[in-house]
Amino acid sequence: MKKVIAALASIAMAGSLVSCGSGSAPETESAPETKVSDTNKTIGIAMPTQDLVRWNNDGEYLKKQFESVGYNVILTYSDNDAAKQNNDILSLISEDVDLLLIAAVDGNEAAKNLDGAKEKDIPVVAYDRLIMNTDALTYYISFDNSAVGKLQGEFVKENLDLDNAPGHFNIEFVGGDSGDNNAKYFFSGAYDTLADYIKSGKLVIKSGKDSFEKVATKDWASDNAKKNMESTLDAYYTDEQLDAVICANDSTALGVSQALESKYSGSNDVIITGQDGDLENLRNIVDGKQSMTVYKNLDDEAAVAFEVCRQILDGGVPAASLVDSLPAEVTYDTGSYNNGKKYIQSYLLTPYVVTKDNLQLLVQTGLYKWDSDKKYLESAT
Ligand code: BGC
């Protein structure tokens, strides 16, 4: 996968894929050596939901990775229900798993049962989403979440040509779930990038929904994003042009594009951002219903999590030097993510912008297989 990222990164440098972050592509292309573990250790993996493509991919990929080197894996999904996830975590602790890897439904709720893990010396690693207010947590593996929002904001800035175009533009924000710590970073990354234009009146938020709390979308659900956008369109955009909607991720972007189809009568193409690169959204990008997505290579995220966990299980203490042997472009960060108790040692991967113009690269590099979706692939090239 390092190879793929290197390819993507070199194209990014040529200007086709835009990355956020200063790291350059890794020079070595070989994946770290895979050695079979002689232990009989068990990893408990708690994922939030199977409703979204990405968590299925993450869960399956992680399970395969751990099993391929001889670990047992108990993988749970909890229907986006924080109470159910806490029960899952409790039962993983009672099974005496050797390590917990958790993508929390709700970053605050997930902390509630982790004292039990601490008492049993079970290391806890947060996957993708930070777990708040617990000192049981040691590591955090994620993408640079602020960078995701920043890339979305910059995309809007460039595509509306805010520094040169005359007049003003109307924009709305659609955020993620308020229990997900990432969602705040996505929002502020995008909002802060555009704040000067909002202040100067170049960008106008007609709905007045200008804070994360006002734009959060329960469970990140497409249906909720659709309903919220429909109300905004009914209330503010029957006679006004809407120019851009910053959607925090692809599931909210899906809801927004559906709302625009059913309720928006303007003749302009509304810029819609996203995040993840879900297949349905990639189709929408080809069809012109979504403008971009921030692509996060989930296999790389899972591969990094795997390496960090493996080092912990082998009795090591992952630190800055691990970055050199990781199979992706990663920054080791100890000063950005404070969970209310302490700064968490974080391994942060780099996100990329994918648009209609560079989306076929995902297929060419083997990241997507569009066997039954050839028409999209062809129309994208
Ligand atoms: C993840 C996104 C995902 C969202 C909804 C966030 O925490 O970082 O990739 O789209 O959750 O599941």
Short mmCIF file of C-alpha atoms and ligand atoms in Angstrom, two decimals:
data_model
loop_
_atom_site.label_atom_id
_atom_site.label_comp_id
_atom_site.label_asym_id
_atom_site.label_seq_id
_atom_site.Cartn_x
_atom_site.Cartn_y
_atom_site.Cartn_z
CA MET A 1 0.00 0.00 0.00
CA LYS A 2 3.01 2.21 0.54
CA LYS A 3 3.51 1.94 -3.19
CA VAL A 4 0.02 3.19 -3.85
CA ILE A 5 0.41 6.14 -1.57
CA ALA A 6 3.75 6.93 -3.14
CA ALA A 7 2.01 6.93 -6.53
CA LEU A 8 -0.82 9.08 -5.24
CA ALA A 9 1.61 11.38 -3.51
CA SER A 10 3.72 11.91 -6.59
CA ILE A 11 0.62 12.78 -8.57
CA ALA A 12 -0.40 15.07 -5.74
CA MET A 13 2.90 16.83 -6.11
CA ALA A 14 2.24 17.22 -9.81
CA GLY A 15 -0.92 19.00 -8.83
CA SER A 16 -3.63 16.46 -9.63
CA LEU A 17 -4.26 15.17 -6.13
CA VAL A 18 -4.08 17.78 -3.43
CA SER A 19 -2.83 16.64 -0.08
CA CYS A 20 -2.78 18.50 3.17
CA GLY A 21 0.27 18.09 5.32
CA SER A 22 3.90 18.64 4.80
CA GLY A 23 5.27 15.11 4.75
CA SER A 24 6.69 13.81 1.50
CA ALA A 25 6.14 10.38 0.03
CA PRO A 26 8.06 7.61 1.72
CA GLU A 27 11.05 6.41 -0.23
CA THR A 28 10.93 2.72 0.50
CA GLU A 29 8.11 0.87 -1.10
CA SER A 30 8.23 -2.47 0.60
CA ALA A 31 5.67 -3.30 3.27
CA PRO A 32 7.05 -4.20 6.70
CA GLU A 33 8.07 -7.78 7.12
CA THR A 34 5.16 -10.01 8.09
CA LYS A 35 6.16 -12.48 10.76
CA VAL A 36 3.78 -15.01 12.17
CA SER A 37 3.17 -14.49 15.85
CA ASP A 38 3.76 -17.48 18.09
CA THR A 39 1.43 -16.11 20.73
CA ASN A 40 -2.15 -17.03 21.28
CA LYS A 41 -3.29 -13.51 21.87
CA THR A 42 -6.71 -12.10 21.16
CA ILE A 43 -7.55 -8.61 19.90
CA GLY A 44 -10.95 -7.11 20.63
CA ILE A 45 -12.04 -4.73 17.88
CA ALA A 46 -15.11 -2.55 18.48
CA MET A 47 -16.42 -0.81 15.35
CA PRO A 48 -19.33 1.63 15.36
CA THR A 49 -21.68 0.45 12.61
CA GLN A 50 -22.07 -1.62 9.51
CA ASP A 51 -24.31 1.01 7.91
CA LEU A 52 -21.40 2.79 6.33
CA VAL A 53 -19.13 1.15 3.77
CA ARG A 54 -15.99 2.35 5.46
CA TRP A 55 -16.39 0.64 8.85
CA ASN A 56 -17.07 -2.70 7.15
CA ASN A 57 -13.86 -2.28 5.18
CA ASP A 58 -11.86 -1.24 8.25
CA GLY A 59 -13.21 -4.11 10.36
CA GLU A 60 -12.64 -6.80 7.75
CA TYR A 61 -9.20 -5.56 6.81
CA LEU A 62 -8.04 -5.37 10.43
CA LYS A 63 -9.42 -8.81 11.22
CA LYS A 64 -7.59 -10.32 8.25
CA GLN A 65 -4.34 -8.58 9.13
CA PHE A 66 -4.32 -9.75 12.73
CA GLU A 67 -5.40 -13.27 11.84
CA SER A 68 -2.75 -13.53 9.14
CA VAL A 69 -0.04 -13.33 11.79
CA GLY A 70 -1.70 -15.72 14.19
CA TYR A 71 -3.79 -13.54 16.50
CA ASN A 72 -7.40 -14.31 17.35
CA VAL A 73 -9.85 -11.53 16.67
CA ILE A 74 -13.23 -10.72 18.15
CA LEU A 75 -14.83 -8.07 15.94
CA THR A 76 -17.98 -6.28 17.08
CA TYR A 77 -20.27 -3.72 15.43
CA SER A 78 -22.78 -1.83 17.50
CA ASP A 79 -25.36 -0.21 15.19
CA ASN A 80 -24.16 3.30 16.02
CA ASP A 81 -25.54 2.73 19.52
CA ALA A 82 -23.14 3.92 22.23
CA ALA A 83 -24.81 1.82 24.97
CA LYS A 84 -24.57 -1.31 22.82
CA GLN A 85 -20.92 -0.57 22.10
CA ASN A 86 -20.24 -0.21 25.80
CA ASN A 87 -21.77 -3.66 26.37
CA ASP A 88 -19.58 -5.01 23.58
CA ILE A 89 -16.52 -3.45 25.23
CA LEU A 90 -17.51 -4.87 28.64
CA SER A 91 -17.80 -8.33 27.23
CA LEU A 92 -14.45 -8.01 25.40
CA ILE A 93 -12.87 -7.03 28.73
CA SER A 94 -14.52 -9.99 30.47
CA GLU A 95 -13.12 -12.25 27.73
CA ASP A 96 -9.66 -11.00 28.81
CA VAL A 97 -8.65 -9.81 25.37
CA ASP A 98 -5.01 -8.75 25.13
CA LEU A 99 -5.70 -5.42 23.46
CA LEU A 100 -8.73 -3.28 22.65
CA LEU A 101 -8.92 -1.35 19.40
CA ILE A 102 -11.96 0.93 19.44
CA ALA A 103 -13.61 3.19 16.87
CA ALA A 104 -16.03 4.83 19.28
CA VAL A 105 -19.67 5.51 18.48
CA ASP A 106 -19.50 8.31 21.01
CA GLY A 107 -16.10 9.46 22.26
CA ASN A 108 -17.38 10.38 25.73
CA GLU A 109 -19.59 7.35 26.29
CA ALA A 110 -16.89 4.90 25.24
CA ALA A 111 -14.70 6.01 28.14
CA LYS A 112 -17.19 4.75 30.71
CA ASN A 113 -16.06 1.13 30.86
CA LEU A 114 -12.40 1.57 30.22
CA ASP A 115 -11.37 1.62 33.88
CA GLY A 116 -12.02 -2.13 33.75
CA ALA A 117 -9.51 -2.43 30.92
CA LYS A 118 -6.98 -0.42 32.89
CA GLU A 119 -7.41 -2.60 35.96
CA LYS A 120 -6.67 -5.66 33.83
CA ASP A 121 -3.76 -3.95 32.04
CA ILE A 122 -5.47 -4.27 28.68
CA PRO A 123 -3.99 -1.62 26.37
CA VAL A 124 -6.61 0.55 24.66
CA VAL A 125 -6.00 2.08 21.24
CA ALA A 126 -8.45 4.55 19.67
CA TYR A 127 -9.09 3.90 16.01
CA ASP A 128 -10.02 6.88 13.83
CA ARG A 129 -12.05 8.59 16.59
CA LEU A 130 -10.56 9.83 19.84
CA ILE A 131 -11.93 8.49 23.13
CA MET A 132 -12.41 11.33 25.56
CA ASN A 133 -11.82 11.77 29.28
CA THR A 134 -10.05 8.56 30.09
CA ASP A 135 -6.46 7.89 31.00
CA ALA A 136 -6.82 4.25 29.96
CA LEU A 137 -6.15 5.34 26.37
CA THR A 138 -2.57 5.24 25.13
CA TYR A 139 -2.56 5.62 21.36
CA TYR A 140 -4.69 7.19 18.65
CA ILE A 141 -4.52 6.20 14.98
CA SER A 142 -6.33 8.46 12.56
CA PHE A 143 -6.06 10.83 9.65
CA ASP A 144 -5.24 14.47 10.17
CA ASN A 145 -8.85 15.43 10.86
CA SER A 146 -8.36 19.21 10.68
CA ALA A 147 -6.67 18.73 7.32
CA VAL A 148 -9.79 16.98 6.01
CA GLY A 149 -11.90 20.08 6.74
CA LYS A 150 -9.17 22.37 5.47
CA LEU A 151 -9.07 20.55 2.13
CA GLN A 152 -12.85 20.94 1.82
CA GLY A 153 -12.66 24.66 2.63
CA GLU A 154 -9.81 25.23 0.19
CA PHE A 155 -11.70 23.40 -2.52
CA VAL A 156 -14.64 25.78 -2.13
CA LYS A 157 -12.34 28.79 -1.98
CA GLU A 158 -10.61 27.83 -5.23
CA ASN A 159 -13.68 26.71 -7.11
CA LEU A 160 -15.67 29.84 -6.29
CA ASP A 161 -12.51 31.87 -6.93
CA LEU A 162 -13.25 33.84 -3.77
CA ASP A 163 -10.24 36.12 -4.15
CA ASN A 164 -11.23 37.37 -7.60
CA ALA A 165 -14.86 36.69 -8.43
CA PRO A 166 -17.26 39.65 -8.05
CA GLY A 167 -20.27 39.66 -5.71
CA HIS A 168 -20.99 37.26 -2.91
CA PHE A 169 -21.73 33.54 -2.67
CA ASN A 170 -24.11 31.59 -0.45
CA ILE A 171 -22.76 28.63 1.49
CA GLU A 172 -24.10 26.16 4.04
CA PHE A 173 -22.32 23.70 6.34
CA VAL A 174 -23.45 20.16 7.15
CA GLY A 175 -21.56 18.58 10.02
CA GLY A 176 -21.16 15.11 11.47
CA ASP A 177 -22.49 13.52 14.65
CA SER A 178 -21.94 15.56 17.81
CA GLY A 179 -20.72 12.51 19.76
CA ASP A 180 -17.87 11.97 17.32
CA ASN A 181 -14.87 14.05 18.31
CA ASN A 182 -13.63 14.05 14.70
CA ALA A 183 -16.71 15.89 13.53
CA LYS A 184 -15.66 19.05 15.39
CA TYR A 185 -12.24 18.98 13.76
CA PHE A 186 -13.74 18.53 10.30
CA PHE A 187 -16.08 21.47 10.85
CA SER A 188 -13.49 23.83 12.28
CA GLY A 189 -10.90 22.85 9.66
CA ALA A 190 -13.32 23.92 6.93
CA TYR A 191 -14.89 26.86 8.74
CA ASP A 192 -11.59 28.42 9.80
CA THR A 193 -10.28 28.18 6.24
CA LEU A 194 -13.27 30.23 5.06
CA ALA A 195 -13.73 32.43 8.14
CA ASP A 196 -12.24 35.60 6.63
CA TYR A 197 -14.56 35.37 3.63
CA ILE A 198 -17.54 34.83 5.92
CA LYS A 199 -16.50 37.80 8.04
CA SER A 200 -16.10 40.05 5.01
CA GLY A 201 -19.48 39.04 3.55
CA LYS A 202 -17.96 37.40 0.50
CA LEU A 203 -19.51 34.16 1.74
CA VAL A 204 -22.97 34.34 3.26
CA ILE A 205 -24.57 31.63 5.40
CA LYS A 206 -28.22 32.54 4.84
CA SER A 207 -29.49 30.04 7.41
CA GLY A 208 -27.27 31.57 10.09
CA LYS A 209 -26.08 28.03 10.96
CA ASP A 210 -22.52 29.04 11.65
CA SER A 211 -21.36 26.77 14.47
CA PHE A 212 -20.78 23.04 14.78
CA GLU A 213 -23.69 22.65 17.22
CA LYS A 214 -26.07 24.17 14.68
CA VAL A 215 -25.05 21.93 11.79
CA ALA A 216 -24.39 18.56 13.47
CA THR A 217 -26.07 15.55 11.79
CA LYS A 218 -27.29 12.80 14.12
CA ASP A 219 -25.48 9.50 13.49
CA TRP A 220 -23.94 10.97 10.34
CA ALA A 221 -27.06 9.58 8.65
CA SER A 222 -27.88 10.47 5.04
CA ASP A 223 -31.59 10.67 5.88
CA ASN A 224 -30.97 13.20 8.64
CA ALA A 225 -28.69 15.27 6.41
CA LYS A 226 -31.38 15.17 3.72
CA LYS A 227 -34.13 16.30 6.10
CA ASN A 228 -32.01 19.13 7.54
CA MET A 229 -31.00 20.33 4.08
CA GLU A 230 -34.58 20.23 2.84
CA SER A 231 -35.68 22.51 5.70
CA THR A 232 -32.81 24.89 4.97
CA LEU A 233 -33.71 24.97 1.26
CA ASP A 234 -37.41 25.58 2.04
CA ALA A 235 -36.63 28.34 4.48
CA TYR A 236 -33.83 30.22 2.69
CA TYR A 237 -33.30 29.13 -0.88
CA THR A 238 -36.63 29.22 -2.71
CA ASP A 239 -35.61 32.42 -4.50
CA GLU A 240 -31.91 32.50 -3.72
CA GLN A 241 -28.99 30.74 -5.30
CA LEU A 242 -27.06 28.28 -3.15
CA ASP A 243 -23.44 28.06 -4.27
CA ALA A 244 -21.76 25.54 -1.98
CA VAL A 245 -22.43 23.06 0.79
CA ILE A 246 -19.55 21.85 2.91
CA CYS A 247 -20.59 18.33 3.83
CA ALA A 248 -18.37 16.73 6.44
CA ASN A 249 -18.42 13.28 4.83
CA ASP A 250 -19.89 11.21 2.04
CA SER A 251 -22.95 9.94 3.92
CA THR A 252 -24.04 13.52 4.66
CA ALA A 253 -23.15 14.53 1.08
CA LEU A 254 -25.48 11.81 -0.22
CA GLY A 255 -28.36 13.23 1.80
CA VAL A 256 -27.58 16.76 0.64
CA SER A 257 -27.45 15.84 -3.04
CA GLN A 258 -30.81 14.06 -2.66
CA ALA A 259 -32.29 17.14 -0.96
CA LEU A 260 -31.03 19.36 -3.77
CA GLU A 261 -32.55 17.04 -6.35
CA SER A 262 -35.93 17.15 -4.70
CA LYS A 263 -36.10 20.74 -3.45
CA TYR A 264 -33.65 23.04 -5.18
CA SER A 265 -34.81 24.84 -8.31
CA GLY A 266 -31.68 26.91 -9.04
CA SER A 267 -29.97 26.19 -12.36
CA ASN A 268 -26.37 26.39 -11.07
CA ASP A 269 -24.17 23.48 -10.08
CA VAL A 270 -23.92 23.56 -6.31
CA ILE A 271 -20.48 22.65 -5.00
CA ILE A 272 -20.79 19.70 -2.59
CA THR A 273 -17.83 18.39 -0.63
CA GLY A 274 -17.47 14.99 1.03
CA GLN A 275 -15.05 12.64 2.71
CA ASP A 276 -14.24 8.91 2.49
CA GLY A 277 -14.58 8.04 -1.20
CA ASP A 278 -17.59 5.75 -0.80
CA LEU A 279 -18.56 4.07 -4.05
CA GLU A 280 -21.95 5.74 -4.31
CA ASN A 281 -20.30 9.12 -3.88
CA LEU A 282 -17.66 8.34 -6.47
CA ARG A 283 -20.51 7.61 -8.87
CA ASN A 284 -22.07 10.93 -7.91
CA ILE A 285 -18.79 12.69 -8.59
CA VAL A 286 -18.67 11.18 -12.08
CA ASP A 287 -22.34 12.14 -12.59
CA GLY A 288 -21.69 15.71 -11.42
CA LYS A 289 -23.88 15.44 -8.31
CA GLN A 290 -20.95 15.83 -5.89
CA SER A 291 -17.85 17.90 -6.53
CA MET A 292 -15.16 16.22 -4.48
CA THR A 293 -14.42 13.83 -1.68
CA VAL A 294 -11.51 13.78 0.73
CA TYR A 295 -10.03 10.39 0.16
CA LYS A 296 -8.64 8.49 3.13
CA ASN A 297 -6.88 5.25 2.37
CA LEU A 298 -8.54 3.06 4.95
CA ASP A 299 -6.34 0.07 4.24
CA ASP A 300 -3.39 2.24 5.18
CA GLU A 301 -5.10 3.42 8.36
CA ALA A 302 -5.82 -0.18 9.30
CA ALA A 303 -2.27 -1.23 8.39
CA VAL A 304 -0.82 1.48 10.64
CA ALA A 305 -3.16 0.48 13.48
CA PHE A 306 -2.06 -3.10 13.01
CA GLU A 307 1.64 -2.21 13.27
CA VAL A 308 1.13 -0.05 16.37
CA CYS A 309 -0.94 -2.73 18.09
CA ARG A 310 1.49 -5.44 17.15
CA GLN A 311 4.36 -3.53 18.70
CA ILE A 312 2.37 -3.07 21.91
CA LEU A 313 1.48 -6.78 21.98
CA ASP A 314 5.14 -7.67 21.50
CA GLY A 315 5.93 -5.64 24.61
CA GLY A 316 7.23 -2.60 22.74
CA VAL A 317 6.42 1.07 23.26
CA PRO A 318 5.50 2.65 19.92
CA ALA A 319 7.04 6.10 19.51
CA ALA A 320 8.33 8.45 16.82
CA SER A 321 10.75 5.96 15.31
CA LEU A 322 7.96 3.57 14.36
CA VAL A 323 6.95 6.02 11.62
CA ASP A 324 9.91 4.96 9.47
CA SER A 325 8.71 1.40 9.24
CA LEU A 326 5.02 2.16 8.73
CA PRO A 327 3.47 1.27 5.39
CA ALA A 328 2.07 4.76 4.68
CA GLU A 329 2.80 8.46 4.98
CA VAL A 330 2.27 9.10 8.70
CA THR A 331 3.04 11.86 11.19
CA TYR A 332 3.72 11.03 14.83
CA ASP A 333 2.05 13.72 16.91
CA THR A 334 2.01 14.19 20.65
CA GLY A 335 0.60 17.70 20.92
CA SER A 336 -2.64 17.91 18.93
CA TYR A 337 -5.11 15.49 20.49
CA ASN A 338 -5.86 16.05 24.14
CA ASN A 339 -8.70 13.84 25.34
CA GLY A 340 -9.39 15.90 28.45
CA LYS A 341 -6.99 13.86 30.59
CA LYS A 342 -3.78 13.97 28.59
CA TYR A 343 -2.27 14.39 25.15
CA ILE A 344 -2.59 11.13 23.31
CA GLN A 345 0.30 9.84 21.22
CA SER A 346 -1.12 9.91 17.71
CA TYR A 347 -0.19 8.46 14.35
CA LEU A 348 -1.87 10.63 11.73
CA LEU A 349 -2.19 9.74 8.06
CA THR A 350 -2.53 12.15 5.15
CA PRO A 351 -5.84 12.72 3.32
CA TYR A 352 -6.15 13.62 -0.39
CA VAL A 353 -8.66 15.45 -2.55
CA VAL A 354 -10.38 13.31 -5.17
CA THR A 355 -12.44 14.92 -7.95
CA LYS A 356 -13.78 13.83 -11.32
CA ASP A 357 -10.39 14.69 -12.80
CA ASN A 358 -8.28 12.33 -10.74
CA LEU A 359 -10.77 9.75 -9.49
CA GLN A 360 -9.78 7.12 -12.06
CA LEU A 361 -6.41 6.95 -10.31
CA LEU A 362 -8.07 5.12 -7.46
CA VAL A 363 -8.92 2.36 -9.88
CA GLN A 364 -5.67 2.44 -11.79
CA THR A 365 -3.75 2.06 -8.55
CA GLY A 366 -5.92 -0.92 -7.58
CA LEU A 367 -7.66 0.80 -4.68
CA TYR A 368 -11.08 0.34 -6.26
CA LYS A 369 -12.51 -2.36 -8.46
CA TRP A 370 -15.37 -1.10 -10.57
CA ASP A 371 -16.11 -4.32 -12.45
CA SER A 372 -19.81 -3.65 -12.62
CA ASP A 373 -19.32 0.10 -12.75
CA LYS A 374 -17.30 0.36 -15.90
CA LYS A 375 -19.40 3.19 -17.26
CA TYR A 376 -18.31 5.37 -14.36
CA LEU A 377 -14.71 4.48 -14.82
CA GLU A 378 -14.80 5.14 -18.54
CA SER A 379 -16.63 8.41 -18.21
CA ALA A 380 -14.05 9.53 -15.67
CA THR A 381 -11.09 9.03 -17.94
C1 BGC B 1 -14.76 9.19 10.20
C2 BGC B 1 -15.27 9.41 8.80
C3 BGC B 1 -16.69 8.85 8.66
C4 BGC B 1 -17.58 9.33 9.79
C5 BGC B 1 -18.94 8.67 9.77
C6 BGC B 1 -15.75 9.77 11.19
O1 BGC B 1 -15.30 9.62 12.48
O2 BGC B 1 -13.49 9.78 10.35
O3 BGC B 1 -14.40 8.80 7.89
O4 BGC B 1 -17.24 9.25 7.45
O5 BGC B 1 -16.98 9.09 11.03
O6 BGC B 1 -18.87 7.32 10.05
#
